Structure formats: structure tokens, C-alpha cells
């Protein structure tokens, strides 16, 4: 069904590809734009920026989100910052260096051309956001300030206190509001996409359910853009919001879109450790804290003294020891595994023993408490709310947690999936971060896609589509709508004995154990036998109270968890098939003598893109491989020593 | 710990509502208030009953989705902070806790503890933005912004759009919310060209939504999870007065 995967990367030298592509890409003229209807699912940085920008250009846009306002998309929670190659600090940064750091940080599992383009447009994003009124941090002279983030030796991260995502999202939200008022964007909050509709093989619409009234509706369009974020919630506990899900992308997968690298998930090293059984989510402590905080554990296993009583010489600042040139700013995958390792050795701190210290005492001595308060005040505040501890006086306790998903729907250079018309942007696609994302680069990617890439690449598809939008009474819409209705009815009628959350939690813990920070053949095989059993039990024994035609949060969650229960299997299949370690995908069978991820470039320097085989056969998707061609960078063993 | 809860239950916007009693037992002090409600809901589902509907998403105080009035206080006892940041260690063992939705006329009830706050979005749509078309911005450092101004702008921009200010206000005024957005943009050089029209349009929209007037009770500031200062309301009034004068003068 699907031929060779054509990534449509333009020819020519790396630095010229994007310019050449734009010079020759097809356009839609201003008076034709209003003839097109574009659906954007998602109102985060990627979807919000795309919907607003397409509206500005004169397209008719329908934008959907599950929250009660587009401003609440989970991008709002990003704390630390956004990268750009401005080189304002005069410390040797450049577009090439940002490109190189990102591709190396991703452990050479992403496309050169995409990543280079990302670095190229990064500077435009900062210009644009400043113009929108994003109150980035400033120096006394009025210039923009920067901080450092993991995996880089330059200071290229722009930030707005510890609320960078909030401020960038409000910028996009305000632009979106302007277009809503102008009538170019119709906003559908609390409206969940439950299926993708294909007509003659092209993505031409979606089926939605109103979370307020339960009404199921069909929406037709000339093109569909998915900007639905990441699927980290498959692990139940993660730093994602409660509602984050895989439904939109997984439904598209079941309609034939390829899912790329689903096992590439990022475990963030600095989160507040789990406490208690009823915990519903984990909270990130921004990586920016590692600029000033020093990570340590006691040298002795089982040392239960309070941190102040442990003298300097009995502390192990293990990141500084193992990675002297990057120290506390080693990339996320490496820092997370290092934390796991010391805790596995019995040197973890806190009640559960699954925690390490992040200590600000030195920084407070150096620059004063006031400066630290200015830099991270809101993070210390969140920390105190959750743990009841004051981190100005006592080191924070942190532990890795699921944070971001590099995997996502496969897209070509135009951000279009293998289904014509279906475009995927932001965290929902797989494109730019390889096997590990560097800090402050997701905000950059979401906004790059939404403001500066999709508006140029969407017309490439649309130009040939004038007058091809089907009516919503087309049989494909009716069929999809019926399927969505039947599924909702099914979920409500099982009336078993277990709650939706109990299944979600069980699945999450299994995945964390078998497909989390470290993976091996045996564990993955076990997971692959258990997940189908869990799924079978879910469809036999779940209890979803209430009815479909009303506000029903149990039903919302049931639909999402049902998809997670299928998707988890795909993740494990991917993790098992990728018989190497790379970035966040650490297969215990493949490590260097000192425990670092050991890549196998000869066999695995490619993207795994999975195709659903239909007939309900979840267990045997078909693998397509897109070889990654490196024309500019040399593949090396990553070293941050 | 254990608690007696009295929770507002109301099936639809038009159905009658009432406080219903529930018990929360074996609650760890390190459980968040919303997690405590999750556990109560698990219990209700197990008994075949409908769980309590309440809103939340980020559960870390930044998205503005959660919207509970706990013991009569919008967002509960732990200010500044959102309802999702309240932990059970803030309560006394055995305490009775009353949980109600955010109540304000412009926030119609959807179900139980969930209300419709789209009125706030419409205030922003009326003019709470800077018209900056993608691709048209000058180089970011070409306009300097003194740190002090950027900081003031950031403090106002921190509003999470939760609507607690209006829920806490005896007049259901959304002045603090509107003041925060007007100030965020008015403090920045980029916000100047639309400064006059913005405040006029936003205030008109706010009135049209049925939010009341400010009579200086400062309830808004007391419950605001983002510590937005009520002094911004005075700034909003000034901005509005100057803008009205300018408009009258035909500028
Ligand atoms: C706590 C935290 C901190 C972070 N900090 C940083 C940082 O400092 N720097 C950085 O670069 N990155 C950071 N990240 C990562 C970054 O924030 C995200 O990757 C990025 O914001 C994702 O943006 P998005 O637009 O792709 O998705 P989101 O912002 O998640 O938006 C998804 C949208 O899709 C909608 N949606 C989802 N499913 C459906 C459906 N079925 N139907 C209808 N609508 C749907 C949602 O309503 C929402 O509007 C952080 C992430 C987290 C969780
Ligand atoms: S001003 Fe404060 S209380 Fe009002 S909406 Fe904003 S954050 Fe909420
Ligand atoms: S759930 Fe996001 S602020 Fe409370």
C-alpha cells in the first residue's frame, strides 16, 4: 500500500535547502485562500501558532482543543526556555552550532535537513514573540537575557522567569484571539477529535465529540493539521497534563498514517519524586535549575542523615565527576540514567530512596538568595507547595519522570504525513529531536512549525486541491460518525467492575517498568504478553458511569485509555525491534563498558515508521524504514565528558 | 486523615443543585486536594454512582483550569495558589470541607463543580493582543525594554485566566483579569500603538458579559493564584479614563 518513504528533502547544500524550497514551493493566491477550509486540531504552541498564522494569511480555519479555552493547552506548563541561535552572548553560537547540538543531542536519529531548518528559523521566532509582547527576561540595559540549558556549551536560551511556555502560549493565544475576532478562525474548545476522515485517500475532515453536550459532529476541510501534543500520559504518571492523550494521532494511525519511533520517550531528570499511591501526576522542576543547582547523593549507600549533616567529602557530585565538561548540564537521557544508577546502588535520598539532591547552597552563597529567587522563584514556590519543604534552606529532592515524546506521526519535509492532506506539527510529529530532545527545543519546534514552516508548506498541498472539499454527508463521514457512536455506546454498556483510572494506572506502571528508563528483551516480551490481556480485561470489565449525551469525564478518559492500551503495544514492539541503544532508548543489552548508550549505526541509522495492518490486528504492524542520510555531520559516539 | 465533604452536585445548568455529603478516609497529608477528590470518585464509581465532575488539567497551578471554591474561598486556603496546589496537610484531621463551583453570573454552571468561563476569552478577543503578523517583526534587540518595565509587564502577564477574581468578588467583577492583560501590554513599547483602542474595547466587552463593577473589596487580590496586584485595577481605570478622553478629543 505504501511505497518507499519519500521524505521530500530538497537537494542542494544543507544551508540552502530551505531557502531553495521556499523559492520554488507552490503558492495559493490571496483571493483563493478564503476558499480553503483548514482544520487545526490543537491550540498549543504548534496549533495555536499555526491557526493564527493561517488565519492571518486569509485561510478559513477551524481550531479544536479539549480544554475549555485554547490558552490552557499544555504548552502553558513549559518552564525553562526556548532556544535560538542569536548569539547575543557573543559566545560562539551560530545556526550551525544549534543545528549540530540538536542533532547530536538526539543521538543522530533525526533528519539533518529538518533540524537545520529549525535552527535557521529559531531567530525569527524570538523576533516575532518579542513583537507580540512576550515579556522575555531582560538585562539592565534593556537587552534580552539568556541562560544555559543542557547539552550546550553556549547560552542561547531565552526565558520569561520560570513561565516561558505560558508567555509564549499567551502570545500565540492572543494572536489566535485576534483572528477569532476577525472571523478567520472558528474556535471549538472542549471538542475532542475522535476520528480522522479520509476521502479518496486524502485527509478531508474529522469527527468530534463535544465534551459539554456529548454531541458527535462531522467537520469537512481541504486539509487537516494535527497539533495534539505528546503521548507521555501513556505512562499514567508523567509531567503532562491530565488530559494529554494519543487519541488524535492514534486514530490517524489506524486510518493509515505511519507512526514513527513510538518508543522514543524522554525521561526528564529533574522532577519532584513520587510520594504516595494516589498521586495523579508528576511535576517538573525546570532543567534551568541545573544552571545553579548541583546534583549529589551520599557516597555511602543507606546514608539516612539529613543533607546538612553530610559533610562535603562524603557527597558524590556524580554528574560533575562523570561528565566534567558538561557537569550538571549533561543532556537529559544521560542525567536521568545516572540518577537511576545511584538510586539502584542504594544511595538515593528521601523516604522512598528514589531521589537525588539538587542543591542551591553554593549558588546562594555566590550570588545571594535574592538573585536565585528572581531566577527561579516560582519553581521554588511550586516545590514548597507540593513537598512542604523550603528549597532555599534544604536541597530539593528530584527524580526522573516521563516528560516528552520524541516519537510521533511520520511526516516529510513539508510536515505532511504519508496520508495526503494530513499535516502534523509540534510534539505530535516525530521530526526533529531524534532519540533525545535537548532542553528548550520543543517550544522552538512548536513555534517554528506553526509560525514559519507550515504556512509555507501547507500551500504545496492545497494548491492542487481547489474545489475538492467533500460535503459532510459524504458516506465516509457517515461511516466514521457511526463508528465513533458505536464505540461510545460500547464503552458505556460494558458496565463492569473496574474504573477507567485503575486500568490506566496499571498500564502506566507496567510501561514504566518494562519500557521506561531502561529496556531489555525479556521485559519487553513480558509487556507484550500482558498488554493484550489488560486490554481484553478493559473491554470486558471497565465501568463507565453516565450517558453519552452529556458532560461525562469518565467517558472522555475511557476513550483515551482505550487508545493507550493499544498504543502501548506499538511502543513495546518498536522498542523491541530497535535492537540498539540510542538517546532515551536504552537497551540494557547494548551499552559501552562505562554504561553509556551504544548505538548501532550500521543497522539502525533510520527512522522506524509503523503501518497499521487493519482488521483489528494490533500486534503485527508493518515496519517501514527511512534511512537517515548524513551529508554534513559525522556520526560519533556522543561524549559529554 | 479523614474528612467530611459537602460537595455541590448539580446535573445540568438548569437542574436544581444541592450539597451532598461524602466521607474521605485514610487520606495522606501529602495528597493534593484534587487527588483526594479522585479517590472519592473512585469510591463512587465502585458503588455504581456518578463521580463528582470537576475541572483540572495541569495540576500544577499554571493552566487555570481548576476552579473550586473550598470552604467559601476561591481556590481554597493556600494562597497564592490554584485549587490543584492545595494539599491536605492544610486541613485539620476530621474537618468538614465544603466544595462549591466558582460562582459568578457570567460563568454559567455546566455540571457539579464545572462552570463555563468563555466570557474571559471573549474579553481578550475584543482587543487583548498586539497585532503582530508573523514574519513582520523587527530584530528582537532593536527595541530596548528597560528591565524594570519588562519585569512589571511579566508580573501582570502571569495571570492564569482562572476567573477566581470574579468568583471571589461580591460584584462578580473581572477587573483584575482585564487589568492584568491591559497592563501587561501597556507596559511594553510594542503595546503602544493599540493602547487606546485596546482598553476601550476590552472594558466594553467586560461590561457586555455582565461582569460587575469594582467597589474595592480586594477579594480578587486575596484569592489570585498569580499574585496579580489590585493596584493594576487603578492602572486600568487610569488607562480607561485617558483613552476615553482621547477618544472624545477625536484622537
Ligand atoms: C512541564 C513541562 C515543561 C516543559 N518545559 C519546556 C521548556 O522549558 N522548553 C521547551 O522547549 N519545552 C518544554 N516542554 C515541552 C513543550 O512544552 C511541549 O513539547 C510543547 O509545548 C508541545 O506543544 P504542542 O503545541 O505540540 O502540544 P500541546 O501544547 O500539548 O497542545 C496540544 C493541543 O492539542 C489539543 N488536543 C489534544 N488531543 C486532542 C484531541 N483528541 N482532540 C482535540 N484536541 C486535542 C489540546 O487541547 C491542546 O490544545 C515542557 C513540557 C512539560 C510537560
Ligand atoms: S487575575 Fe488572578 S484570579 Fe483573576 S483570572 Fe488572572 S490569575 Fe485568576
Ligand atoms: S489544574 Fe491547572 S491550574 Fe489547577
mmCIF file of N, CA, C and O in Angstrom, chain B residues 111-168:
data_model
loop_
_atom_site.group_PDB
_atom_site.id
_atom_site.type_symbol
_atom_site.label_atom_id
_atom_site.label_comp_id
_atom_site.label_asym_id
_atom_site.label_seq_id
_atom_site.Cartn_x
_atom_site.Cartn_y
_atom_site.Cartn_z
ATOM 1 N N UNK B 111 -21.873 21.486 35.057
ATOM 2 C CA UNK B 111 -22.246 20.315 35.844
ATOM 3 C C UNK B 111 -21.456 20.324 37.166
ATOM 4 O O UNK B 111 -20.255 20.642 37.141
ATOM 5 N N UNK B 112 -22.085 19.946 38.245
ATOM 6 C CA UNK B 112 -21.436 19.875 39.559
ATOM 7 C C UNK B 112 -20.542 21.088 39.828
ATOM 8 O O UNK B 112 -21.017 22.167 40.092
ATOM 9 N N UNK B 113 -19.208 20.864 39.715
ATOM 10 C CA UNK B 113 -18.259 21.913 40.065
ATOM 11 C C UNK B 113 -17.660 22.584 38.834
ATOM 12 O O UNK B 113 -16.685 23.321 38.921
ATOM 13 N N UNK B 114 -18.228 22.296 37.680
ATOM 14 C CA UNK B 114 -17.652 22.787 36.424
ATOM 15 C C UNK B 114 -18.475 23.957 35.891
ATOM 16 O O UNK B 114 -19.693 23.845 35.761
ATOM 17 N N UNK B 115 -17.792 25.060 35.584
ATOM 18 C CA UNK B 115 -18.504 26.224 35.039
ATOM 19 C C UNK B 115 -17.902 26.636 33.694
ATOM 20 O O UNK B 115 -16.797 26.238 33.341
ATOM 21 N N UNK B 116 -18.657 27.435 32.967
ATOM 22 C CA UNK B 116 -18.253 27.912 31.644
ATOM 23 C C UNK B 116 -17.635 29.309 31.780
ATOM 24 O O UNK B 116 -18.328 30.260 32.122
ATOM 25 N N UNK B 117 -16.327 29.408 31.513
ATOM 26 C CA UNK B 117 -15.644 30.695 31.684
ATOM 27 C C UNK B 117 -15.281 31.340 30.349
ATOM 28 O O UNK B 117 -14.340 32.125 30.275
ATOM 29 N N UNK B 118 -16.015 30.990 29.298
ATOM 30 C CA UNK B 118 -15.647 31.514 27.978
ATOM 31 C C UNK B 118 -15.783 33.035 27.898
ATOM 32 O O UNK B 118 -15.216 33.661 27.005
ATOM 33 N N UNK B 119 -16.505 33.637 28.852
ATOM 34 C CA UNK B 119 -16.607 35.102 28.865
ATOM 35 C C UNK B 119 -15.220 35.739 28.918
ATOM 36 O O UNK B 119 -14.983 36.790 28.317
ATOM 37 N N UNK B 120 -14.289 35.083 29.636
ATOM 38 C CA UNK B 120 -12.934 35.656 29.748
ATOM 39 C C UNK B 120 -12.237 35.653 28.392
ATOM 40 O O UNK B 120 -11.522 36.591 28.043
ATOM 41 N N UNK B 121 -12.427 34.579 27.627
ATOM 42 C CA UNK B 121 -11.845 34.523 26.283
ATOM 43 C C UNK B 121 -12.385 35.668 25.421
ATOM 44 O O UNK B 121 -11.659 36.275 24.648
ATOM 45 N N UNK B 122 -13.667 35.936 25.565
ATOM 46 C CA UNK B 122 -14.256 36.969 24.707
ATOM 47 C C UNK B 122 -13.719 38.358 25.050
ATOM 48 O O UNK B 122 -13.627 39.219 24.182
ATOM 49 N N UNK B 123 -13.347 38.562 26.303
ATOM 50 C CA UNK B 123 -12.736 39.861 26.651
ATOM 51 C C UNK B 123 -11.396 40.013 25.917
ATOM 52 O O UNK B 123 -11.074 41.076 25.386
ATOM 53 N N UNK B 124 -10.627 38.939 25.860
ATOM 54 C CA UNK B 124 -9.340 39.012 25.158
ATOM 55 C C UNK B 124 -9.563 39.182 23.654
ATOM 56 O O UNK B 124 -8.885 39.972 22.992
ATOM 57 N N UNK B 125 -10.541 38.452 23.135
ATOM 58 C CA UNK B 125 -10.828 38.575 21.690
ATOM 59 C C UNK B 125 -11.189 40.010 21.306
ATOM 60 O O UNK B 125 -10.932 40.443 20.186
ATOM 61 N N UNK B 126 -11.757 40.744 22.256
ATOM 62 C CA UNK B 126 -12.161 42.112 21.938
ATOM 63 C C UNK B 126 -10.968 43.028 21.682
ATOM 64 O O UNK B 126 -11.118 44.081 21.065
ATOM 65 N N UNK B 127 -9.786 42.645 22.151
ATOM 66 C CA UNK B 127 -8.646 43.544 21.913
ATOM 67 C C UNK B 127 -7.411 43.249 22.752
ATOM 68 O O UNK B 127 -6.445 44.012 22.703
ATOM 69 N N UNK B 128 -7.391 42.155 23.484
ATOM 70 C CA UNK B 128 -6.267 41.855 24.369
ATOM 71 C C UNK B 128 -5.070 41.271 23.658
ATOM 72 O O UNK B 128 -4.603 40.189 24.024
ATOM 73 N N UNK B 129 -4.586 41.963 22.634
ATOM 74 C CA UNK B 129 -3.459 41.435 21.857
ATOM 75 C C UNK B 129 -2.710 42.573 21.200
ATOM 76 O O UNK B 129 -3.143 43.730 21.247
ATOM 77 N N UNK B 130 -1.583 42.223 20.604
ATOM 78 C CA UNK B 130 -0.847 43.168 19.764
ATOM 79 C C UNK B 130 -0.944 42.628 18.348
ATOM 80 O O UNK B 130 -0.692 41.447 18.124
ATOM 81 N N UNK B 131 -1.329 43.464 17.414
ATOM 82 C CA UNK B 131 -1.469 42.991 16.035
ATOM 83 C C UNK B 131 -0.081 42.844 15.414
ATOM 84 O O UNK B 131 0.449 43.783 14.829
ATOM 85 N N UNK B 132 0.519 41.674 15.600
ATOM 86 C CA UNK B 132 1.857 41.433 15.057
ATOM 87 C C UNK B 132 1.759 40.271 14.085
ATOM 88 O O UNK B 132 1.640 39.127 14.504
ATOM 89 N N UNK B 133 1.803 40.550 12.815
ATOM 90 C CA UNK B 133 1.688 39.479 11.831
ATOM 91 C C UNK B 133 2.982 38.677 11.785
ATOM 92 O O UNK B 133 4.065 39.255 11.802
ATOM 93 N N UNK B 134 2.861 37.355 11.728
ATOM 94 C CA UNK B 134 4.064 36.520 11.661
ATOM 95 C C UNK B 134 4.899 36.954 10.460
ATOM 96 O O UNK B 134 4.373 37.137 9.361
ATOM 97 N N UNK B 135 6.195 37.131 10.695
ATOM 98 C CA UNK B 135 7.087 37.469 9.594
ATOM 99 C C UNK B 135 7.376 38.954 9.460
ATOM 100 O O UNK B 135 8.213 39.362 8.669
ATOM 101 N N UNK B 136 6.688 39.789 10.261
ATOM 102 C CA UNK B 136 6.846 41.227 10.051
ATOM 103 C C UNK B 136 7.626 41.928 11.159
ATOM 104 O O UNK B 136 7.744 43.142 11.160
ATOM 105 N N UNK B 137 8.152 41.157 12.103
ATOM 106 C CA UNK B 137 8.764 41.783 13.277
ATOM 107 C C UNK B 137 10.171 42.294 12.981
ATOM 108 O O UNK B 137 10.907 41.703 12.198
ATOM 109 N N UNK B 138 10.566 43.395 13.633
ATOM 110 C CA UNK B 138 11.965 43.830 13.557
ATOM 111 C C UNK B 138 12.858 42.929 14.405
ATOM 112 O O UNK B 138 12.353 42.131 15.206
ATOM 113 N N UNK B 139 14.152 43.050 14.256
ATOM 114 C CA UNK B 139 15.105 42.250 15.031
ATOM 115 C C UNK B 139 14.845 42.477 16.530
ATOM 116 O O UNK B 139 14.632 43.603 16.971
ATOM 117 N N UNK B 140 14.869 41.381 17.274
ATOM 118 C CA UNK B 140 14.378 41.414 18.658
ATOM 119 C C UNK B 140 15.089 42.441 19.549
ATOM 120 O O UNK B 140 14.462 43.059 20.399
ATOM 121 N N UNK B 141 16.398 42.622 19.368
ATOM 122 C CA UNK B 141 17.117 43.560 20.249
ATOM 123 C C UNK B 141 17.123 44.984 19.699
ATOM 124 O O UNK B 141 17.796 45.844 20.242
ATOM 125 N N UNK B 142 16.365 45.230 18.638
ATOM 126 C CA UNK B 142 16.382 46.588 18.083
ATOM 127 C C UNK B 142 15.531 47.544 18.916
ATOM 128 O O UNK B 142 15.670 48.745 18.820
ATOM 129 N N UNK B 143 14.624 47.006 19.725
ATOM 130 C CA UNK B 143 13.871 47.869 20.642
ATOM 131 C C UNK B 143 14.253 47.458 22.059
ATOM 132 O O UNK B 143 13.977 46.333 22.479
ATOM 133 N N UNK B 144 14.897 48.350 22.776
ATOM 134 C CA UNK B 144 15.317 48.000 24.135
ATOM 135 C C UNK B 144 14.135 48.186 25.092
ATOM 136 O O UNK B 144 13.337 49.105 24.936
ATOM 137 N N UNK B 145 14.033 47.288 26.044
ATOM 138 C CA UNK B 145 12.992 47.415 27.064
ATOM 139 C C UNK B 145 13.691 47.402 28.420
ATOM 140 O O UNK B 145 14.314 46.396 28.775
ATOM 141 N N UNK B 146 13.636 48.494 29.169
ATOM 142 C CA UNK B 146 14.312 48.505 30.467
ATOM 143 C C UNK B 146 13.854 47.321 31.313
ATOM 144 O O UNK B 146 12.670 46.958 31.284
ATOM 145 N N UNK B 147 14.768 46.734 32.055
ATOM 146 C CA UNK B 147 14.448 45.544 32.843
ATOM 147 C C UNK B 147 13.241 45.779 33.744
ATOM 148 O O UNK B 147 12.346 44.950 33.847
ATOM 149 N N UNK B 148 13.213 46.943 34.342
ATOM 150 C CA UNK B 148 12.135 47.288 35.256
ATOM 151 C C UNK B 148 10.761 47.198 34.556
ATOM 152 O O UNK B 148 9.802 46.655 35.101
ATOM 153 N N UNK B 149 10.706 47.713 33.340
ATOM 154 C CA UNK B 149 9.442 47.678 32.593
ATOM 155 C C UNK B 149 9.090 46.244 32.209
ATOM 156 O O UNK B 149 7.932 45.816 32.299
ATOM 157 N N UNK B 150 10.094 45.501 31.752
ATOM 158 C CA UNK B 150 9.854 44.107 31.368
ATOM 159 C C UNK B 150 9.362 43.317 32.578
ATOM 160 O O UNK B 150 8.445 42.493 32.466
ATOM 161 N N UNK B 151 9.939 43.592 33.745
ATOM 162 C CA UNK B 151 9.535 42.879 34.960
ATOM 163 C C UNK B 151 8.087 43.210 35.330
ATOM 164 O O UNK B 151 7.309 42.318 35.678
ATOM 165 N N UNK B 152 7.743 44.491 35.232
ATOM 166 C CA UNK B 152 6.365 44.871 35.566
ATOM 167 C C UNK B 152 5.375 44.219 34.605
ATOM 168 O O UNK B 152 4.303 43.772 34.987
ATOM 169 N N UNK B 153 5.769 44.187 33.345
ATOM 170 C CA UNK B 153 4.917 43.576 32.338
ATOM 171 C C UNK B 153 4.738 42.089 32.634
ATOM 172 O O UNK B 153 3.635 41.549 32.591
ATOM 173 N N UNK B 154 5.844 41.432 32.972
ATOM 174 C CA UNK B 154 5.804 39.992 33.275
ATOM 175 C C UNK B 154 4.904 39.724 34.475
ATOM 176 O O UNK B 154 4.138 38.757 34.485
ATOM 177 N N UNK B 155 5.011 40.573 35.488
ATOM 178 C CA UNK B 155 4.173 40.349 36.673
ATOM 179 C C UNK B 155 2.689 40.380 36.321
ATOM 180 O O UNK B 155 1.902 39.595 36.829
ATOM 181 N N UNK B 156 2.317 41.283 35.433
ATOM 182 C CA UNK B 156 0.911 41.361 35.016
ATOM 183 C C UNK B 156 0.552 40.201 34.092
ATOM 184 O O UNK B 156 -0.555 39.659 34.146
ATOM 185 N N UNK B 157 1.515 39.795 33.263
ATOM 186 C CA UNK B 157 1.252 38.743 32.272
ATOM 187 C C UNK B 157 1.099 37.376 32.919
ATOM 188 O O UNK B 157 0.674 36.420 32.272
ATOM 189 N N UNK B 158 1.453 37.272 34.209
ATOM 190 C CA UNK B 158 1.434 35.973 34.878
ATOM 191 C C UNK B 158 0.023 35.449 35.133
ATOM 192 O O UNK B 158 -0.146 34.291 35.530
ATOM 193 N N UNK B 159 -1.002 36.253 34.932
ATOM 194 C CA UNK B 159 -2.404 35.838 35.135
ATOM 195 C C UNK B 159 -2.668 34.502 34.435
ATOM 196 O O UNK B 159 -2.311 34.327 33.275
ATOM 197 N N UNK B 160 -3.283 33.566 35.139
ATOM 198 C CA UNK B 160 -3.544 32.258 34.540
ATOM 199 C C UNK B 160 -4.978 32.141 33.994
ATOM 200 O O UNK B 160 -5.404 31.076 33.561
ATOM 201 N N UNK B 161 -5.726 33.227 34.050
ATOM 202 C CA UNK B 161 -7.054 33.225 33.416
ATOM 203 C C UNK B 161 -8.046 32.291 34.076
ATOM 204 O O UNK B 161 -8.919 31.729 33.419
ATOM 205 N N UNK B 162 -7.928 32.143 35.403
ATOM 206 C CA UNK B 162 -8.776 31.165 36.086
ATOM 207 C C UNK B 162 -10.162 31.711 36.407
ATOM 208 O O UNK B 162 -11.121 30.959 36.564
ATOM 209 N N UNK B 163 -10.260 33.025 36.573
ATOM 210 C CA UNK B 163 -11.553 33.620 36.918
ATOM 211 C C UNK B 163 -11.861 33.645 38.408
ATOM 212 O O UNK B 163 -12.957 34.030 38.808
ATOM 213 N N UNK B 164 -10.881 33.285 39.239
ATOM 214 C CA UNK B 164 -11.127 33.310 40.687
ATOM 215 C C UNK B 164 -11.448 34.715 41.158
ATOM 216 O O UNK B 164 -12.247 34.906 42.078
ATOM 217 N N UNK B 165 -10.828 35.705 40.521
ATOM 218 C CA UNK B 165 -11.062 37.100 40.915
ATOM 219 C C UNK B 165 -12.554 37.421 40.821
ATOM 220 O O UNK B 165 -13.129 38.000 41.744
ATOM 221 N N UNK B 166 -13.169 37.032 39.706
ATOM 222 C CA UNK B 166 -14.595 37.311 39.530
ATOM 223 C C UNK B 166 -15.437 36.466 40.478
ATOM 224 O O UNK B 166 -16.457 36.923 41.001
ATOM 225 N N UNK B 167 -15.002 35.216 40.720
ATOM 226 C CA UNK B 167 -15.767 34.338 41.606
ATOM 227 C C UNK B 167 -15.731 34.841 43.045
ATOM 228 O O UNK B 167 -16.691 34.684 43.790
ATOM 229 N N UNK B 168 -14.610 35.451 43.434
ATOM 230 C CA UNK B 168 -14.478 35.904 44.816
ATOM 231 C C UNK B 168 -15.139 37.257 45.036
ATOM 232 O O UNK B 168 -15.482 37.615 46.158
#
